[in-house]
């Protein structure tokens, strides 16, 4: 038997309910705890120390972190592979800084900030040391200071490490090196309190490295007289391998030493009188390190030739100078060597030595151990590509975890953690003071001003009836289109973030509310108007199918915009940070202290290029957890649009009271418990259970639009609306007068007005005062548009009505206009004239696109 239309509709409705349940489960369920809070690996343990502000005062203990191959790896990927949150990440950066080096530093800060890690920067000079200038040091300080302020991170600066070697262009030039180090240190110390200078030579076995692999031509030992520390007229193994390069205690905050396990030194033909093995110059690679190798290196005896000084580096340059030590290390494993010991044997043994508790007690000055996490060609291994890393193999990864746990190593986070929820909440746009007025003052002025316009509308109704809106019975209400066009235009203006009259009006004209509330509510009104028409024309089943298809299209469009923006951010000449990051204005949940902090809104996007990409990165994309801040409300629309058929079905059954009661119940629950329903970017800015209340009321108003207008158009309705609006406007005005002129009226508590905005008008959670303000504005706008329709339509209707009828299209394409404006050369965001011009140009270009229906077949409108 063929199902009847009502049966098909009922079946479709049940399918929709199941789809909603499934989507809710997908969005809210299955998320690990770390995904809902700070985005850290599951093994992360919160630090018991305050966030590091001064790296020279890092708490006692040993810290661990990697130096990654940043061209193919990233911080979050490492943390996930290793199952730990490192306390720092190390990265080599060219010096003097150029644009590429500054991007590397920005990338390092952006990646380690969400993990609460410290940034260790190895500055590698790309020009002769003598050519480095104070201006170069100043640019470095400017960059570190800015990144420190933006990402709340601490920096360790390893200037030209391994300077005592012959394999680097800056090697064995002690005088020029010391001058360059001091010049950088002086500027950094003066201007970047959140940075520490690290002096980091290479372990001295084989010094002066006359036969070192990869020695740079022209840097043969003996060419620099100041290296002759024993005064024998020669540069030989008897000279001090460290002292000539030391810049002085005032310049150095930490000392470092590179001590890798390349292999074992081959015994020479003889042994010295003190039993020290003689170094033959050969290294046997792919072997397990000798039992005491790391301890011997620390003591300055391993591989040291007879007659060479034995220098306990950690003691002499660390403990004795009240400085702590950073060890740069790793263990070589050559997978091409058929006679090699296993990777787990080599690296596990080296880890055991590095974190030996007895050695930690003997050398408490060792504070940081950095492990090279990379594969690269090594001359010592016959030119083979060797694996230095710990996390490419499950056995070595497990060994790392076990070793760090047993040694009680301090892991991250050790600095302020940038929580993604904080990042999302910071994008909430609030009233921006452009005048001496407070937020509450401006809101009162806006409400009173609108009430005056209402009174003028009443006069226009009486004396200029020909101005009245003429098409009350038309199914399409052009007043709503014009209002939507006005609102979406101001959304565009606000997101472009330029000074100018349009920006001032967009941020302040509607008092407490912003374009977001109006956009959501009017979208609900349109849905409540349009969906019943679709049911009457097509039938319930077809209307439901069309609604679901539209929701899917909206979702796919949202994914497309998120992906497109990220791909554009990878283009070298495009700076997408204007929308892929957000700078805290100090008005978010973290307060004024967070002002200036920069948040990354695409925290795991790079992981999508892994093979295979991790599940959480795919999930972040599919659930719209990442994306440009100008677009984050789109996720809310996807979810709300999906619910429209269910809402309208309740209205068709005359259960509007059930719908409104449920909506207010959800609003009340969220106001108390702040329920995180969906793990998506919009949830932190537009909490679903809160913001649904204005959308639901919009749907109800749209569904009963004619009945509501007819009822309130009666005399008693006009009187009731006028009285309510007047009481609200005059009440706020009275509160303002009392606070401003200190009337101290007995029925107004002291300080009531000053605390009213924070107590009743907070945007994110749509407090009751804000909802009242929204209702006031919607009613006032309707009356004003009705009574002044003809002149308003003549002046601005040509612009706003087309934009309002395609407001979703405008919202989608405006993201790319914000990006384009942000990349204009010479842009001055404080210039009123530039703002006026660019706002006008962007608005008119979008208007032309709408009129010509540009890409309407692709972009929802």
Short mmCIF file of C-alpha atoms in Angstrom, two decimals, residues 106-423:
data_model
loop_
_atom_site.label_atom_id
_atom_site.label_comp_id
_atom_site.label_asym_id
_atom_site.label_seq_id
_atom_site.Cartn_x
_atom_site.Cartn_y
_atom_site.Cartn_z
CA UNK A 106 56.04 33.29 14.90
CA UNK A 107 55.36 29.69 13.93
CA UNK A 108 57.35 28.42 16.91
CA UNK A 109 55.50 30.68 19.35
CA UNK A 110 52.12 29.86 17.81
CA UNK A 111 52.74 26.11 18.04
CA UNK A 112 54.17 25.92 21.54
CA UNK A 113 51.74 28.39 23.16
CA UNK A 114 48.72 26.02 23.14
CA UNK A 115 50.92 23.40 24.83
CA UNK A 116 52.27 25.79 27.46
CA UNK A 117 55.86 25.16 26.36
CA UNK A 118 58.94 27.39 26.36
CA UNK A 119 60.57 28.42 23.07
CA UNK A 120 64.28 27.65 22.67
CA UNK A 121 65.67 29.57 19.68
CA UNK A 122 69.06 28.70 18.16
CA UNK A 123 70.24 31.77 16.24
CA UNK A 124 72.42 30.70 13.31
CA UNK A 125 74.33 33.62 11.73
CA UNK A 126 74.00 33.81 7.96
CA UNK A 127 76.59 36.59 7.58
CA UNK A 128 80.08 37.01 9.04
CA UNK A 129 79.99 37.73 12.76
CA UNK A 130 81.73 41.07 12.22
CA UNK A 131 78.89 42.17 9.95
CA UNK A 132 76.21 41.78 12.64
CA UNK A 133 74.94 45.12 13.93
CA UNK A 134 73.04 46.62 16.83
CA UNK A 135 70.11 47.10 14.47
CA UNK A 136 70.04 43.34 13.92
CA UNK A 137 69.90 42.81 17.67
CA UNK A 138 67.16 45.45 17.91
CA UNK A 139 65.01 43.68 15.32
CA UNK A 140 65.46 40.42 17.20
CA UNK A 141 64.45 42.09 20.47
CA UNK A 142 61.42 43.72 18.83
CA UNK A 143 60.26 40.36 17.49
CA UNK A 144 60.80 38.46 20.75
CA UNK A 145 59.11 41.23 22.74
CA UNK A 146 56.09 41.24 20.43
CA UNK A 147 55.77 37.45 20.38
CA UNK A 148 56.20 37.29 24.14
CA UNK A 149 53.38 39.77 24.61
CA UNK A 150 51.15 38.08 22.07
CA UNK A 151 51.69 34.45 23.07
CA UNK A 152 52.75 34.85 26.73
CA UNK A 153 55.78 32.67 26.16
CA UNK A 154 59.35 32.68 27.46
CA UNK A 155 62.41 32.42 25.19
CA UNK A 156 65.83 30.83 25.54
CA UNK A 157 68.16 32.32 22.93
CA UNK A 158 71.12 30.07 21.96
CA UNK A 159 73.29 32.46 20.02
CA UNK A 160 75.52 30.79 17.38
CA UNK A 161 75.84 27.44 19.19
CA UNK A 162 78.87 25.15 18.79
CA UNK A 163 81.01 28.18 18.08
CA UNK A 164 84.17 26.27 19.11
CA UNK A 165 83.79 23.88 16.16
CA UNK A 166 85.21 24.05 12.66
CA UNK A 167 82.07 22.84 10.87
CA UNK A 168 80.11 26.10 11.11
CA UNK A 169 80.74 29.39 9.34
CA UNK A 170 80.88 31.22 12.67
CA UNK A 171 83.24 28.69 14.27
CA UNK A 172 86.57 29.38 15.98
CA UNK A 173 86.34 33.18 15.79
CA UNK A 174 86.39 33.93 19.53
CA UNK A 175 86.85 37.69 19.44
CA UNK A 176 84.15 38.36 16.87
CA UNK A 177 81.89 35.82 18.54
CA UNK A 178 82.16 37.36 22.00
CA UNK A 179 81.48 40.84 20.61
CA UNK A 180 78.42 39.63 18.70
CA UNK A 181 77.07 37.66 21.68
CA UNK A 182 77.44 40.60 24.08
CA UNK A 183 75.78 42.95 21.60
CA UNK A 184 72.74 40.68 21.34
CA UNK A 185 72.67 39.99 25.08
CA UNK A 186 72.74 43.68 26.01
CA UNK A 187 69.72 44.47 23.83
CA UNK A 188 67.77 41.35 24.80
CA UNK A 189 68.36 41.88 28.52
CA UNK A 190 67.28 45.49 28.30
CA UNK A 191 64.14 45.00 26.24
CA UNK A 192 62.96 41.38 26.59
CA UNK A 193 62.65 40.36 30.24
CA UNK A 194 61.03 37.10 29.15
CA UNK A 195 64.18 35.90 27.39
CA UNK A 196 67.39 34.25 28.59
CA UNK A 197 70.70 34.16 26.71
CA UNK A 198 72.30 30.73 26.37
CA UNK A 199 75.98 30.21 25.60
CA UNK A 200 76.30 26.74 24.08
CA UNK A 201 79.62 25.33 22.78
CA UNK A 202 80.19 21.77 21.60
CA UNK A 203 81.74 19.05 23.77
CA UNK A 204 85.52 19.31 23.49
CA UNK A 205 86.56 15.76 22.51
CA UNK A 206 88.72 16.17 19.40
CA UNK A 207 89.31 19.90 19.92
CA UNK A 208 90.59 21.85 18.02
CA UNK A 209 88.80 19.65 15.48
CA UNK A 210 91.40 19.91 12.74
CA UNK A 211 90.08 16.70 11.15
CA UNK A 212 86.42 17.19 11.91
CA UNK A 213 83.90 16.01 9.36
CA UNK A 214 82.43 18.90 7.42
CA UNK A 215 85.07 21.41 8.53
CA UNK A 216 84.60 24.76 6.83
CA UNK A 217 87.47 25.78 4.61
CA UNK A 218 89.44 28.62 6.12
CA UNK A 219 88.58 27.68 9.72
CA UNK A 220 91.54 25.41 10.33
CA UNK A 221 92.55 25.39 13.97
CA UNK A 222 95.63 27.51 14.52
CA UNK A 223 94.53 30.44 12.41
CA UNK A 224 93.40 32.49 15.44
CA UNK A 225 96.11 33.47 17.92
CA UNK A 226 93.74 34.02 20.86
CA UNK A 227 92.94 30.30 20.83
CA UNK A 228 96.45 29.54 22.12
CA UNK A 229 95.47 29.44 25.78
CA UNK A 230 98.48 27.44 27.00
CA UNK A 231 100.96 29.84 25.41
CA UNK A 232 103.00 27.27 23.54
CA UNK A 233 102.65 29.09 20.24
CA UNK A 234 100.41 26.42 18.80
CA UNK A 235 96.69 25.80 18.55
CA UNK A 236 96.56 22.21 19.69
CA UNK A 237 94.77 19.78 21.96
CA UNK A 238 96.34 21.36 25.03
CA UNK A 239 94.37 24.58 24.61
CA UNK A 240 91.18 25.36 26.51
CA UNK A 241 88.21 24.52 24.20
CA UNK A 242 85.74 26.82 25.94
CA UNK A 243 87.31 29.85 27.68
CA UNK A 244 88.21 31.92 24.58
CA UNK A 245 84.59 31.91 23.50
CA UNK A 246 82.96 32.76 26.83
CA UNK A 247 81.19 36.16 26.66
CA UNK A 248 81.19 36.81 30.41
CA UNK A 249 78.80 36.23 33.30
CA UNK A 250 76.88 39.45 32.70
CA UNK A 251 75.95 38.40 29.16
CA UNK A 252 75.14 34.74 29.87
CA UNK A 253 72.03 33.52 31.72
CA UNK A 254 72.29 29.79 30.97
CA UNK A 255 75.09 27.70 29.53
CA UNK A 256 74.62 24.84 27.13
CA UNK A 257 76.65 21.98 25.73
CA UNK A 258 76.14 19.78 22.67
CA UNK A 259 76.90 16.17 23.64
CA UNK A 260 75.67 13.66 21.09
CA UNK A 261 76.24 9.94 21.00
CA UNK A 262 77.60 9.60 17.46
CA UNK A 263 79.14 6.30 18.47
CA UNK A 264 82.09 5.12 20.49
CA UNK A 265 85.60 6.45 20.11
CA UNK A 266 88.05 3.82 18.95
CA UNK A 267 90.86 3.16 21.42
CA UNK A 268 94.23 4.46 20.44
CA UNK A 269 97.47 2.50 20.65
CA UNK A 270 98.31 3.71 24.15
CA UNK A 271 96.61 4.66 27.38
CA UNK A 272 97.62 7.70 29.44
CA UNK A 273 99.07 7.37 32.92
CA UNK A 274 95.78 8.25 34.58
CA UNK A 275 94.00 5.47 32.71
CA UNK A 276 92.19 7.74 30.25
CA UNK A 277 91.76 6.09 26.88
CA UNK A 278 93.64 7.69 24.05
CA UNK A 279 91.55 8.97 21.16
CA UNK A 280 92.59 7.56 17.79
CA UNK A 281 90.38 9.93 15.77
CA UNK A 282 87.95 7.21 14.62
CA UNK A 283 84.32 6.71 15.69
CA UNK A 284 82.54 3.38 15.66
CA UNK A 285 78.88 4.15 14.90
CA UNK A 286 75.69 2.16 15.51
CA UNK A 287 76.83 0.85 18.88
CA UNK A 288 75.35 1.00 22.36
CA UNK A 289 77.05 3.75 24.38
CA UNK A 290 79.51 2.67 27.02
CA UNK A 291 78.05 2.44 30.49
CA UNK A 292 79.60 5.66 31.84
CA UNK A 293 79.90 7.68 28.63
CA UNK A 294 77.60 10.58 29.55
CA UNK A 295 79.09 10.84 33.06
CA UNK A 296 82.58 10.87 31.54
CA UNK A 297 81.55 13.59 29.12
CA UNK A 298 80.22 15.69 31.97
CA UNK A 299 83.50 15.16 33.82
CA UNK A 300 85.38 16.17 30.65
CA UNK A 301 87.30 12.92 30.27
CA UNK A 302 85.55 10.97 27.52
CA UNK A 303 87.48 10.98 24.24
CA UNK A 304 89.87 13.62 25.53
CA UNK A 305 93.39 13.13 24.21
CA UNK A 306 96.35 12.87 26.59
CA UNK A 307 97.59 16.32 27.48
CA UNK A 308 94.24 17.98 26.80
CA UNK A 309 92.58 19.83 29.70
CA UNK A 310 89.88 17.93 31.63
CA UNK A 311 87.07 20.42 32.09
CA UNK A 312 83.96 19.56 34.04
CA UNK A 313 81.80 21.94 32.01
CA UNK A 314 78.61 21.70 34.10
CA UNK A 315 80.54 22.51 37.28
CA UNK A 316 82.93 25.15 36.01
CA UNK A 317 80.51 27.04 33.79
CA UNK A 318 77.30 26.06 35.51
CA UNK A 319 77.34 25.49 39.27
CA UNK A 320 80.45 27.57 40.00
CA UNK A 321 78.95 30.57 38.17
CA UNK A 322 75.45 30.05 39.56
CA UNK A 323 74.14 29.21 36.09
CA UNK A 324 72.11 26.27 34.89
CA UNK A 325 72.89 24.02 31.97
CA UNK A 326 71.03 23.06 28.80
CA UNK A 327 72.27 19.82 27.22
CA UNK A 328 71.67 19.34 23.48
CA UNK A 329 71.86 15.65 22.66
CA UNK A 330 70.61 12.56 20.82
CA UNK A 331 71.84 9.07 19.92
CA UNK A 332 72.70 8.03 16.38
CA UNK A 333 70.99 5.01 14.85
CA UNK A 334 71.95 4.05 11.30
CA UNK A 335 69.23 1.86 9.72
CA UNK A 336 71.54 1.24 6.72
CA UNK A 337 74.24 -0.36 8.87
CA UNK A 338 73.71 -4.15 8.82
CA UNK A 339 75.87 -4.58 11.91
CA UNK A 340 74.07 -1.95 13.96
CA UNK A 341 72.72 -2.58 17.42
CA UNK A 342 68.97 -2.13 17.58
CA UNK A 343 67.49 1.35 17.77
CA UNK A 344 65.88 0.57 21.12
CA UNK A 345 69.20 -0.63 22.57
CA UNK A 346 71.16 2.43 21.47
CA UNK A 347 68.64 5.10 22.37
CA UNK A 348 67.31 3.37 25.46
CA UNK A 349 70.81 3.12 26.92
CA UNK A 350 71.50 6.78 26.17
CA UNK A 351 68.22 7.84 27.78
CA UNK A 352 69.08 5.85 30.90
CA UNK A 353 72.37 7.69 31.19
CA UNK A 354 70.90 11.13 30.55
CA UNK A 355 68.29 10.74 33.27
CA UNK A 356 70.26 8.64 35.76
CA UNK A 357 68.99 9.78 39.21
CA UNK A 358 72.47 9.53 40.69
CA UNK A 359 73.85 11.79 37.98
CA UNK A 360 70.95 14.23 38.49
CA UNK A 361 71.85 14.45 42.17
CA UNK A 362 75.52 15.00 41.33
CA UNK A 363 74.73 17.67 38.71
CA UNK A 364 71.58 19.52 39.87
CA UNK A 365 72.63 22.46 37.69
CA UNK A 366 71.54 20.53 34.56
CA UNK A 367 68.12 22.06 33.94
CA UNK A 368 67.13 21.26 30.34
CA UNK A 369 67.79 18.31 28.05
CA UNK A 370 66.99 18.87 24.39
CA UNK A 371 66.80 15.83 22.09
CA UNK A 372 67.28 16.16 18.33
CA UNK A 373 64.16 14.68 16.74
CA UNK A 374 65.18 14.40 13.09
CA UNK A 375 66.61 12.21 10.36
CA UNK A 376 69.50 13.57 8.32
CA UNK A 377 72.67 12.64 6.47
CA UNK A 378 75.73 12.27 8.69
CA UNK A 379 79.33 12.06 7.39
CA UNK A 380 80.32 10.02 10.46
CA UNK A 381 77.93 7.29 9.27
CA UNK A 382 79.48 7.06 5.78
CA UNK A 383 77.01 9.62 4.49
CA UNK A 384 73.96 7.53 5.43
CA UNK A 385 70.70 9.13 6.49
CA UNK A 386 70.51 8.34 10.18
CA UNK A 387 67.63 8.53 12.61
CA UNK A 388 68.24 10.65 15.70
CA UNK A 389 64.62 10.73 16.88
CA UNK A 390 62.82 8.92 19.69
CA UNK A 391 59.23 8.93 18.46
CA UNK A 392 59.46 7.15 15.09
CA UNK A 393 59.40 3.76 16.76
CA UNK A 394 56.94 2.52 19.38
CA UNK A 395 59.66 0.88 21.47
CA UNK A 396 61.81 4.00 21.78
CA UNK A 397 58.72 6.13 22.42
CA UNK A 398 57.74 3.84 25.27
CA UNK A 399 61.30 4.00 26.58
CA UNK A 400 61.13 7.80 26.55
CA UNK A 401 57.85 7.82 28.48
CA UNK A 402 59.10 5.30 31.04
CA UNK A 403 62.39 7.14 31.52
CA UNK A 404 60.82 10.55 31.97
CA UNK A 405 58.28 9.15 34.40
CA UNK A 406 60.88 7.32 36.48
CA UNK A 407 63.21 10.33 36.56
CA UNK A 408 60.44 12.71 37.66
CA UNK A 409 61.23 15.07 34.79
CA UNK A 410 59.22 18.28 34.65
CA UNK A 411 56.99 18.28 31.60
CA UNK A 412 54.60 20.91 30.31
CA UNK A 413 52.75 23.04 30.57
CA UNK A 414 55.23 25.41 32.20
CA UNK A 415 53.93 28.67 30.71
CA UNK A 416 50.42 30.03 30.32
CA UNK A 417 48.37 27.59 28.28
CA UNK A 418 46.35 29.14 25.49
CA UNK A 419 43.10 27.21 25.78
CA UNK A 420 41.13 26.99 22.58
CA UNK A 421 37.93 27.91 24.41
CA UNK A 422 39.66 31.13 25.52
CA UNK A 423 40.69 31.75 21.94
#
